[in-house]
PDB file of C-alpha atoms and ligand atoms in Angstrom:
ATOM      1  CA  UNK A  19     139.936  87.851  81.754  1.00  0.00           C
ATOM      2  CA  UNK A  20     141.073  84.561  82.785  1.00  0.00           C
ATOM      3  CA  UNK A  21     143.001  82.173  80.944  1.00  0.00           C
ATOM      4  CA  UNK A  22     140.033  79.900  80.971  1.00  0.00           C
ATOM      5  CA  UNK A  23     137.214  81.986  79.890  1.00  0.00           C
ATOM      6  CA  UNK A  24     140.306  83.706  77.009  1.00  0.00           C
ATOM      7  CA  UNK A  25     140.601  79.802  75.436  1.00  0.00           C
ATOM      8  CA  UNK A  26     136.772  79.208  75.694  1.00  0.00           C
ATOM      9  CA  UNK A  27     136.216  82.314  73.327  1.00  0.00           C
ATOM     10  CA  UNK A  28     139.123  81.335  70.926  1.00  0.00           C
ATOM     11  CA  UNK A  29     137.536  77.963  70.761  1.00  0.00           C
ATOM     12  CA  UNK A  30     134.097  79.127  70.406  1.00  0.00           C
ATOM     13  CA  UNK A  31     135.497  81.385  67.576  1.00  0.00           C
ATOM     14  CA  UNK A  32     137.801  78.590  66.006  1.00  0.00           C
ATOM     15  CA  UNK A  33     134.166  76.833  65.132  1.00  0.00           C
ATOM     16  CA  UNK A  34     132.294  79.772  63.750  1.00  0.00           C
ATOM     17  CA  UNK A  35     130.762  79.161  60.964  1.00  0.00           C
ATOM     18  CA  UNK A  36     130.742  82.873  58.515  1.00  0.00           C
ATOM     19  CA  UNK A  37     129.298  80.296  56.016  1.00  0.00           C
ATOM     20  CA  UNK A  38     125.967  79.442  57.577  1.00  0.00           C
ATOM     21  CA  UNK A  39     123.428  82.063  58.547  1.00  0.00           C
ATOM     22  CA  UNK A  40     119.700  82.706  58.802  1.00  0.00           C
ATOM     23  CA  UNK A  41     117.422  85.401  57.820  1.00  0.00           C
ATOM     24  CA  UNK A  42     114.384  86.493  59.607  1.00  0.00           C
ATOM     25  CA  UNK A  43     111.437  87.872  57.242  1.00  0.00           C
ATOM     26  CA  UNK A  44     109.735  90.193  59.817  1.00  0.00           C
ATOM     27  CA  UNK A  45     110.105  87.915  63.436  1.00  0.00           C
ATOM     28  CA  UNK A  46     108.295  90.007  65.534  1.00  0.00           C
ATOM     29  CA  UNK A  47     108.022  88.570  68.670  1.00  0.00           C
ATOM     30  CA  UNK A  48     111.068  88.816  71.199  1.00  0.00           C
ATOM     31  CA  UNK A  49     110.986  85.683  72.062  1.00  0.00           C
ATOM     32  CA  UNK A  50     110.870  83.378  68.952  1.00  0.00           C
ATOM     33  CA  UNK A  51     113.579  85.865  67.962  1.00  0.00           C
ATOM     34  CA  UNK A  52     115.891  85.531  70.533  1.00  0.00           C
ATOM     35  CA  UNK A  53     115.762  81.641  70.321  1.00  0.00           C
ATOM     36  CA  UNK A  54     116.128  81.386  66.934  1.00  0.00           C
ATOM     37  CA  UNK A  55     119.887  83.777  67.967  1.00  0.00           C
ATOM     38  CA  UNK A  56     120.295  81.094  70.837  1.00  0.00           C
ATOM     39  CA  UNK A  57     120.738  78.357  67.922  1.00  0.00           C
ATOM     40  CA  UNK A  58     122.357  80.031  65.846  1.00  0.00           C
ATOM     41  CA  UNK A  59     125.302  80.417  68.727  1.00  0.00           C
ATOM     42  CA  UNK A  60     124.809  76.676  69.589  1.00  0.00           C
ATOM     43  CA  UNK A  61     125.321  75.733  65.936  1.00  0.00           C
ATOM     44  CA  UNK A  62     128.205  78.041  65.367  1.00  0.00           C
ATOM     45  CA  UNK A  63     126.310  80.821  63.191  1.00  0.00           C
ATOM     46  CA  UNK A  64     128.736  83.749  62.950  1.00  0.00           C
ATOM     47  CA  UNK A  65     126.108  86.486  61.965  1.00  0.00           C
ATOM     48  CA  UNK A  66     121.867  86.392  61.480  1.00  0.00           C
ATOM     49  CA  UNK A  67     120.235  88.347  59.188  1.00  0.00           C
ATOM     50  CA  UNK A  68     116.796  90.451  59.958  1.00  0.00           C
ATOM     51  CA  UNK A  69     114.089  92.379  58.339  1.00  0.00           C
ATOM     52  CA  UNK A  70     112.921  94.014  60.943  1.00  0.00           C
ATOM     53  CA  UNK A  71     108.840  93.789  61.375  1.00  0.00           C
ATOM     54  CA  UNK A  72     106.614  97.015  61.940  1.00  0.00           C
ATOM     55  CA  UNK A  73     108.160  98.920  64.841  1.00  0.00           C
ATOM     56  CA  UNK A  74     111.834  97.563  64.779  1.00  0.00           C
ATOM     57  CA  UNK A  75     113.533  94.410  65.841  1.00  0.00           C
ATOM     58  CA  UNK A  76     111.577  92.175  68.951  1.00  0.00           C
ATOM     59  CA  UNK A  77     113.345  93.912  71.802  1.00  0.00           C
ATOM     60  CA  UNK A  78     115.990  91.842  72.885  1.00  0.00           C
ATOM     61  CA  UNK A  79     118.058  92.604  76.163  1.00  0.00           C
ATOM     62  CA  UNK A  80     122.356  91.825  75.194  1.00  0.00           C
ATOM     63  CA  UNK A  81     123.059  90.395  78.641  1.00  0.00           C
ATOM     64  CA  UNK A  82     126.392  88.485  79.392  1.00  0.00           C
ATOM     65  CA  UNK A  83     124.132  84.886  79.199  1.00  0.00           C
ATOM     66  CA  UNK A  84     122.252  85.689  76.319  1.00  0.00           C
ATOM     67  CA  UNK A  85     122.946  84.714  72.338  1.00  0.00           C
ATOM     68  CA  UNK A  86     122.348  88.244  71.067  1.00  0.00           C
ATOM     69  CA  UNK A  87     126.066  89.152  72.569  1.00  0.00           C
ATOM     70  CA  UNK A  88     127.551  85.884  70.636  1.00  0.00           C
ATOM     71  CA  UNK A  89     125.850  86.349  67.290  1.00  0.00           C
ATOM     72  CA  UNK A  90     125.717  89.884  65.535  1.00  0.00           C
ATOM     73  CA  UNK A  91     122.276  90.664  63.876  1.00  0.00           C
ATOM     74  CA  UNK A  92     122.530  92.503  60.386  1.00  0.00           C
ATOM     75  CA  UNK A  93     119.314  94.007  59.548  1.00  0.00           C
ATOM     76  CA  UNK A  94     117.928  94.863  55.617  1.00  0.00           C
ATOM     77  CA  UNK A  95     115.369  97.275  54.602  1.00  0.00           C
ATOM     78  CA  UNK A  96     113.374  94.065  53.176  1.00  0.00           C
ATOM     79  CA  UNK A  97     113.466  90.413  52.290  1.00  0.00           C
ATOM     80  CA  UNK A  98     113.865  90.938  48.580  1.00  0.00           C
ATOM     81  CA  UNK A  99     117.038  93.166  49.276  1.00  0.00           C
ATOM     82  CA  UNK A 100     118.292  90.866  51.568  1.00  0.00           C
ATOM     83  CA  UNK A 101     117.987  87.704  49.502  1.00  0.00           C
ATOM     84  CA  UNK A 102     119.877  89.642  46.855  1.00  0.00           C
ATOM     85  CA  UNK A 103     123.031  90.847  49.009  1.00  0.00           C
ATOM     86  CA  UNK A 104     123.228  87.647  50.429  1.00  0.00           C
ATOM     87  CA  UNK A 105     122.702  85.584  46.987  1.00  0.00           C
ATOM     88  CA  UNK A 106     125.529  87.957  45.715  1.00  0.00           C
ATOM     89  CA  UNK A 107     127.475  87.069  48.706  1.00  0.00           C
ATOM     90  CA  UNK A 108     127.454  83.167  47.123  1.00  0.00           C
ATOM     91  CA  UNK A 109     124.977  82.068  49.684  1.00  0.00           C
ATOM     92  CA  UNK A 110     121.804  79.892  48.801  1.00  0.00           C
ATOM     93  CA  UNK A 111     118.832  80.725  50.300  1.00  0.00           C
ATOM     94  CA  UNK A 112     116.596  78.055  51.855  1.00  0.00           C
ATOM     95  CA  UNK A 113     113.086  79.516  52.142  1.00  0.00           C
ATOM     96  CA  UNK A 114     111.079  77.571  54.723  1.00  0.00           C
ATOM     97  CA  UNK A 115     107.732  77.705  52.748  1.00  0.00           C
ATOM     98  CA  UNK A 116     105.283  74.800  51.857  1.00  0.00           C
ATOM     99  CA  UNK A 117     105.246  75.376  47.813  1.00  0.00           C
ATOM    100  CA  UNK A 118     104.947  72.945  44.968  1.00  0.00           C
ATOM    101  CA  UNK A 119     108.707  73.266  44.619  1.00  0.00           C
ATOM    102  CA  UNK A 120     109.691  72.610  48.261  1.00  0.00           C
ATOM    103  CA  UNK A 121     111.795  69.587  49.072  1.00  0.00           C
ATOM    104  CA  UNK A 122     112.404  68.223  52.398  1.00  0.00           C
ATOM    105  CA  UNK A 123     115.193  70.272  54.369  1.00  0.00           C
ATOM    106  CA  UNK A 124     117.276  66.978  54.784  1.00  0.00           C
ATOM    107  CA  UNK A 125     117.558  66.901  50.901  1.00  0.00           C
ATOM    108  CA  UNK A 126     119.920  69.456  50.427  1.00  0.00           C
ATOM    109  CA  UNK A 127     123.718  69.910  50.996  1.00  0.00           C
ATOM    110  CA  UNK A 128     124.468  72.310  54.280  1.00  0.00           C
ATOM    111  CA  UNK A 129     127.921  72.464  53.685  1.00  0.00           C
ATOM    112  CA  UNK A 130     127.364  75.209  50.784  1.00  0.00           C
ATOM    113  CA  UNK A 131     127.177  78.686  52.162  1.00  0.00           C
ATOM    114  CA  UNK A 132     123.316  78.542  52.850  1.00  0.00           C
ATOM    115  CA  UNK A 133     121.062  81.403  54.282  1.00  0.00           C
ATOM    116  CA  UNK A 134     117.938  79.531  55.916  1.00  0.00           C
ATOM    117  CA  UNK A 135     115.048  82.244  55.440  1.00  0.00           C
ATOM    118  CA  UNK A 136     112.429  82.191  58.013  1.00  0.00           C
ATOM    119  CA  UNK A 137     108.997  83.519  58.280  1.00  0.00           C
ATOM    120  CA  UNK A 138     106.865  85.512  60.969  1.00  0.00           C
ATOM    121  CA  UNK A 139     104.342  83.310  63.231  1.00  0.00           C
ATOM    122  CA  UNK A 140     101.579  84.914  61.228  1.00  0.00           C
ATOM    123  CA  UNK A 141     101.756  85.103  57.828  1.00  0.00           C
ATOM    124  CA  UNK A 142     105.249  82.668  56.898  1.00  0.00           C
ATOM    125  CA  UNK A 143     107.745  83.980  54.465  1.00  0.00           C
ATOM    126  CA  UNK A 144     106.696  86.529  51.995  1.00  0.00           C
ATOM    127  CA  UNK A 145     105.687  84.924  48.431  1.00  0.00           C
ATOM    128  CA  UNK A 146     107.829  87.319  46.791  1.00  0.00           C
ATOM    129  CA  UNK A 147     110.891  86.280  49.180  1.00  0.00           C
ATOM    130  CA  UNK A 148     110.252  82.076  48.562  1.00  0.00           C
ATOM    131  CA  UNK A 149     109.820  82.932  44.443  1.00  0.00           C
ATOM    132  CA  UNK A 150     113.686  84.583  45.027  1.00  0.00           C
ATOM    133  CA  UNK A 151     114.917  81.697  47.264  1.00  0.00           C
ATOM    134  CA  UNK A 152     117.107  79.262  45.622  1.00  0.00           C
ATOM    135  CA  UNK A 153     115.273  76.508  47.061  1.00  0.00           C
ATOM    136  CA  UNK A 154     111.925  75.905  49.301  1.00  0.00           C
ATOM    137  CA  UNK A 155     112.191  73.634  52.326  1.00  0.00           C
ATOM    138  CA  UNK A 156     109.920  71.773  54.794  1.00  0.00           C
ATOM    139  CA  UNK A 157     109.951  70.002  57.273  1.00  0.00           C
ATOM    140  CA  UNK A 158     107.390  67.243  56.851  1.00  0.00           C
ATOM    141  CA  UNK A 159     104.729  67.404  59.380  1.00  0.00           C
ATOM    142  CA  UNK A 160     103.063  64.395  60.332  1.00  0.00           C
ATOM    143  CA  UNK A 161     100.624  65.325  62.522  1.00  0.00           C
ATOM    144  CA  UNK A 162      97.370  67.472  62.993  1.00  0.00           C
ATOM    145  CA  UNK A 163      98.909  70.906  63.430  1.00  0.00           C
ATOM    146  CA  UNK A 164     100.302  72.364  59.663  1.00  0.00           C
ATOM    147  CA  UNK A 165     103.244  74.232  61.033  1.00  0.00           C
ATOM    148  CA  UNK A 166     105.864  74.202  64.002  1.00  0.00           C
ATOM    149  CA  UNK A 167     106.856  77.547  66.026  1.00  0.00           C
ATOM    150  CA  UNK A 168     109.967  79.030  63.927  1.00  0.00           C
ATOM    151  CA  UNK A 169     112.250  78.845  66.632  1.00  0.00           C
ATOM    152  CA  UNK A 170     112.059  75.088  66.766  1.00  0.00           C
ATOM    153  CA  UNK A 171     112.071  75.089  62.466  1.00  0.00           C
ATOM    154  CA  UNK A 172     114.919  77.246  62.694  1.00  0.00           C
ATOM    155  CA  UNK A 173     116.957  74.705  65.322  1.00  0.00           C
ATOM    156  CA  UNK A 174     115.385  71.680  63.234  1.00  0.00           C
ATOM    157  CA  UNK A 175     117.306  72.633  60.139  1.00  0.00           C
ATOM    158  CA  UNK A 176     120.218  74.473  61.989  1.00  0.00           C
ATOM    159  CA  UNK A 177     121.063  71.250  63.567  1.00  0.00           C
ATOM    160  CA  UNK A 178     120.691  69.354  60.388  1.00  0.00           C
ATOM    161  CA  UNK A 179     123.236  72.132  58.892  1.00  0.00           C
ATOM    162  CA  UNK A 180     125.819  71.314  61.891  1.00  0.00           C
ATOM    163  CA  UNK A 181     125.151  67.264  61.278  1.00  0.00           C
ATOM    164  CA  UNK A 182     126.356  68.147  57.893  1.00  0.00           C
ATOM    165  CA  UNK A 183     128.574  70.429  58.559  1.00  0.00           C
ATOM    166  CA  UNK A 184     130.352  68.039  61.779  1.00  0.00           C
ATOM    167  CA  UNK A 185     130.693  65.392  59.315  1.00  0.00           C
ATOM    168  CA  UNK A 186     132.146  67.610  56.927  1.00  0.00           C
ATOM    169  CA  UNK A 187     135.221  68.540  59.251  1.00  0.00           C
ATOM    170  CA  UNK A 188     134.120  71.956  59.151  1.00  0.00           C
ATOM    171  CA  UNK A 189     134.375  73.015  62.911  1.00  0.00           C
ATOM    172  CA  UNK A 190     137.836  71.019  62.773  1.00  0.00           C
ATOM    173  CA  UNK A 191     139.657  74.412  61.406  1.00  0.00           C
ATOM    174  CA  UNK A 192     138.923  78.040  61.790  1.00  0.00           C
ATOM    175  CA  UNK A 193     136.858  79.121  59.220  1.00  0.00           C
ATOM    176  CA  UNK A 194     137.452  82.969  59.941  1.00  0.00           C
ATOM    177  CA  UNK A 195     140.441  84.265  58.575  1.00  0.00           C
ATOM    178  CA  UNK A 196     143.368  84.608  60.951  1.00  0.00           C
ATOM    179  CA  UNK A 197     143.102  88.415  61.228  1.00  0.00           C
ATOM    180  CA  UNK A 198     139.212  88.426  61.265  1.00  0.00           C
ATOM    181  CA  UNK A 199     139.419  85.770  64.357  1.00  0.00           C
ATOM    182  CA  UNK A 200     141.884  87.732  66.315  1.00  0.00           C
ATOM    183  CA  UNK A 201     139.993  90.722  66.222  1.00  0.00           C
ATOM    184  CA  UNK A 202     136.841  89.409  66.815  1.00  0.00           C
ATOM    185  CA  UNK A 203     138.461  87.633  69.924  1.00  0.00           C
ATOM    186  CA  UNK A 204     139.489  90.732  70.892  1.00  0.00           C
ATOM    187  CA  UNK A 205     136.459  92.546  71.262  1.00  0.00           C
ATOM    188  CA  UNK A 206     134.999  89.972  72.825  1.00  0.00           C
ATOM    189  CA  UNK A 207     137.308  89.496  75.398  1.00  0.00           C
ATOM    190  CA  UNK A 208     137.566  93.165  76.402  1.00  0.00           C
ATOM    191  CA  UNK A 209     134.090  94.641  74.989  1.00  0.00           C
ATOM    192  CA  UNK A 210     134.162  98.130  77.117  1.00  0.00           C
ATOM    193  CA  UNK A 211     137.908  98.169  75.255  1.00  0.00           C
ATOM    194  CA  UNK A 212     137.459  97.604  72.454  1.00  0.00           C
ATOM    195  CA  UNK A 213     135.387 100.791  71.153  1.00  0.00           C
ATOM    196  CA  UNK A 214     137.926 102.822  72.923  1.00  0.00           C
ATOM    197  CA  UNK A 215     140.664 101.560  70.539  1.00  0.00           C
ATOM    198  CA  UNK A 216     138.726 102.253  67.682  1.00  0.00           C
ATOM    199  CA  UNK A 217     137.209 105.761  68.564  1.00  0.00           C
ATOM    200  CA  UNK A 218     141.333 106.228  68.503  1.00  0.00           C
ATOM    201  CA  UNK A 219     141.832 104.870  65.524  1.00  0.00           C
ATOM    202  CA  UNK A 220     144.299 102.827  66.926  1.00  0.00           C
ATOM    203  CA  UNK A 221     144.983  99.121  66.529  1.00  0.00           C
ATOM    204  CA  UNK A 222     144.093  96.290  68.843  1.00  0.00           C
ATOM    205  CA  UNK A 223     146.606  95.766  70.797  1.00  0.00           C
ATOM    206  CA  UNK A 224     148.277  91.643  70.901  1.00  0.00           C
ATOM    207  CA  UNK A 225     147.352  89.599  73.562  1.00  0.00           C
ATOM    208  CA  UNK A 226     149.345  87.000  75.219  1.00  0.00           C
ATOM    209  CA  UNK A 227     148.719  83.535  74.778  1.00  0.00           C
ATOM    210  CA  UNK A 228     146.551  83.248  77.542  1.00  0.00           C
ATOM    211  CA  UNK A 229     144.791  86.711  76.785  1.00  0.00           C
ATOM    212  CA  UNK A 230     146.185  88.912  79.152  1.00  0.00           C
ATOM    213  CA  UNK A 231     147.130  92.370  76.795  1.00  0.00           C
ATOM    214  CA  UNK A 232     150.810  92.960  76.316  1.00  0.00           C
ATOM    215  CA  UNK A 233     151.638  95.930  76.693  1.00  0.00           C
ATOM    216  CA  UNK A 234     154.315  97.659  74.389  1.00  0.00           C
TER     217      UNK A 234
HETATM  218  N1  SAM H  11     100.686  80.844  58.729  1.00  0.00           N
HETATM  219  C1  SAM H  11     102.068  80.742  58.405  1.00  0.00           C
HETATM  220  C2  SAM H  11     102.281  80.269  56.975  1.00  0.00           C
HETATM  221  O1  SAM H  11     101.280  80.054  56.299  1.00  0.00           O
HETATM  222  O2  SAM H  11     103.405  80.156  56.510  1.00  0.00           O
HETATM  223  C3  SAM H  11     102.731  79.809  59.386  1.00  0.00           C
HETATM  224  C4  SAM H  11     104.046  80.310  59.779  1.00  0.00           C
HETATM  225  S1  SAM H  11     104.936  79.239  60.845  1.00  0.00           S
HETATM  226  C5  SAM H  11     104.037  79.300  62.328  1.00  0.00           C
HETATM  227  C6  SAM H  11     106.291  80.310  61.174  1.00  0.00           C
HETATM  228  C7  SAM H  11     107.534  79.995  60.436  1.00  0.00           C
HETATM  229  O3  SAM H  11     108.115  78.804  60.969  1.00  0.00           O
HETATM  230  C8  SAM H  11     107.414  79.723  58.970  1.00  0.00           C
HETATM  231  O4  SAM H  11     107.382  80.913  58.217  1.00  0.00           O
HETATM  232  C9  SAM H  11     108.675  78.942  58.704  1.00  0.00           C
HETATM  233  O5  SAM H  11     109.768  79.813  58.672  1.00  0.00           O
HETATM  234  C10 SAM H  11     108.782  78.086  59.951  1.00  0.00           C
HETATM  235  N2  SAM H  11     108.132  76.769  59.848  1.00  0.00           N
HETATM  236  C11 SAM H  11     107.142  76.318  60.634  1.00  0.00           C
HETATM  237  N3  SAM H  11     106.823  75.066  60.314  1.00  0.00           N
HETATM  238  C12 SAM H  11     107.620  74.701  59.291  1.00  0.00           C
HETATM  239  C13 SAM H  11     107.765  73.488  58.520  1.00  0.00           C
HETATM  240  N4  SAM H  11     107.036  72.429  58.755  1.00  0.00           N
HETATM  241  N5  SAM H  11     108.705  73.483  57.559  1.00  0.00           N
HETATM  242  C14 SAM H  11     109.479  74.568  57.335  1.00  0.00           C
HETATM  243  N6  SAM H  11     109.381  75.724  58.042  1.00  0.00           N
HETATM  244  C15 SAM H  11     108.456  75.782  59.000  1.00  0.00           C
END
């Protein structure tokens, strides 16, 4: 670990945002799934949500590069249960789905805890899962085509979140708690480590300020 790569972590950490998150209704194919997880890094997502479609999650391959290292996926048995745990959480969910009630996604205030909910190439968000949503969005589409790939409506309304969210001040302070950051810089500084110390039962152990571990 060197010093540099330790304070790139910390600093990627420092700007998490636990408070913003997505939730994928059934994304089935690997790729749409792992670029929706790219912006959700670039953005500062902490954690995604998934439903996983038919046959499990889009195989996705957690290589040093890739987003799926950076942002931990948390999957639920369905939308309608996931919507719940994360409504009871004090998120609002955002479902992406053209509705009578859906307002344009630039209309409404990022800075909340907000789940985005998005839908499957095929068939969109469930109807049940945009009745539960706290809101409908779109994005307006101008053109010929009625909808955009969900990885680019994902980053469309992620990066409206972090315009929000940068003008906000909210990457200007940690938003994890102090003990929740440290650990979590931790494990991803020393990730073959890590499960060691907890298959022990033991703590972390503190890490200098340039990340090197101190032993004691
Ligand atoms: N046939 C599907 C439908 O009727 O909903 C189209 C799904 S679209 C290709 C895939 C997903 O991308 C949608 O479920 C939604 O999450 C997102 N999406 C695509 N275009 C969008 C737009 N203009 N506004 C909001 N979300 C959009």
């Amino acid at each position: 670990m060197t010093p540099e790569r330790y304070a790139k972590l910390r600093g990627v950490l420092e700007r998490r945002q636990p408070t913003l998150t997505v939730l994928m209704e059934q994304v089935n194919k690997p790729h749409n799934f792992s670029a929706i997880l790219r912006s959700c890094d670039a953005v500062g997502v902490l954690g995604a949500h998934a439903v996983a479609p038919r046959g499990g999650l889009p195989t996705y391959s957690a290589t040093s590069g890739s987003a799926e290292k950076w942002v931990h996926v948390e999957t639920h048995p369905d939308a309608l249960s996931a919507i719940g745990t994360l409504q009871s959480r004090g998120f609002q969910v955002l479902a992406t789905h053209l509705s009578a009630r859906a307002v344009d996604y630039r209309d409404l205030d990022y800075t909340r805890p907000t789940c985005v909910l998005l839908g499957a190439e095929k068939w969109g968000v469930s109807q049940e899962a945009a009745d539960a949503a706290d809101h409908n969005v779109v994005i307006p589409m101008l053109g010929m085509v009625q909808s955009l790939n969900v990885s680019v409506a994902a980053a469309t309304i992620l990066f409206e979140a972090q315009r929000q969210r940068l003008a906000a001040g909210l990457y200007e302070r940690p938003q994890l708690e102090v003990a929740d950051l440290e650990r979590r810089l931790f494990e991803w500084a020393y990730p073959d480590l890590a499960p060691l110390y907890r298959e022990r039962g033991e703590p972390y152990p503190a890490l200098s300020e340039d990340g090197q571990i101190l032993r004691g």
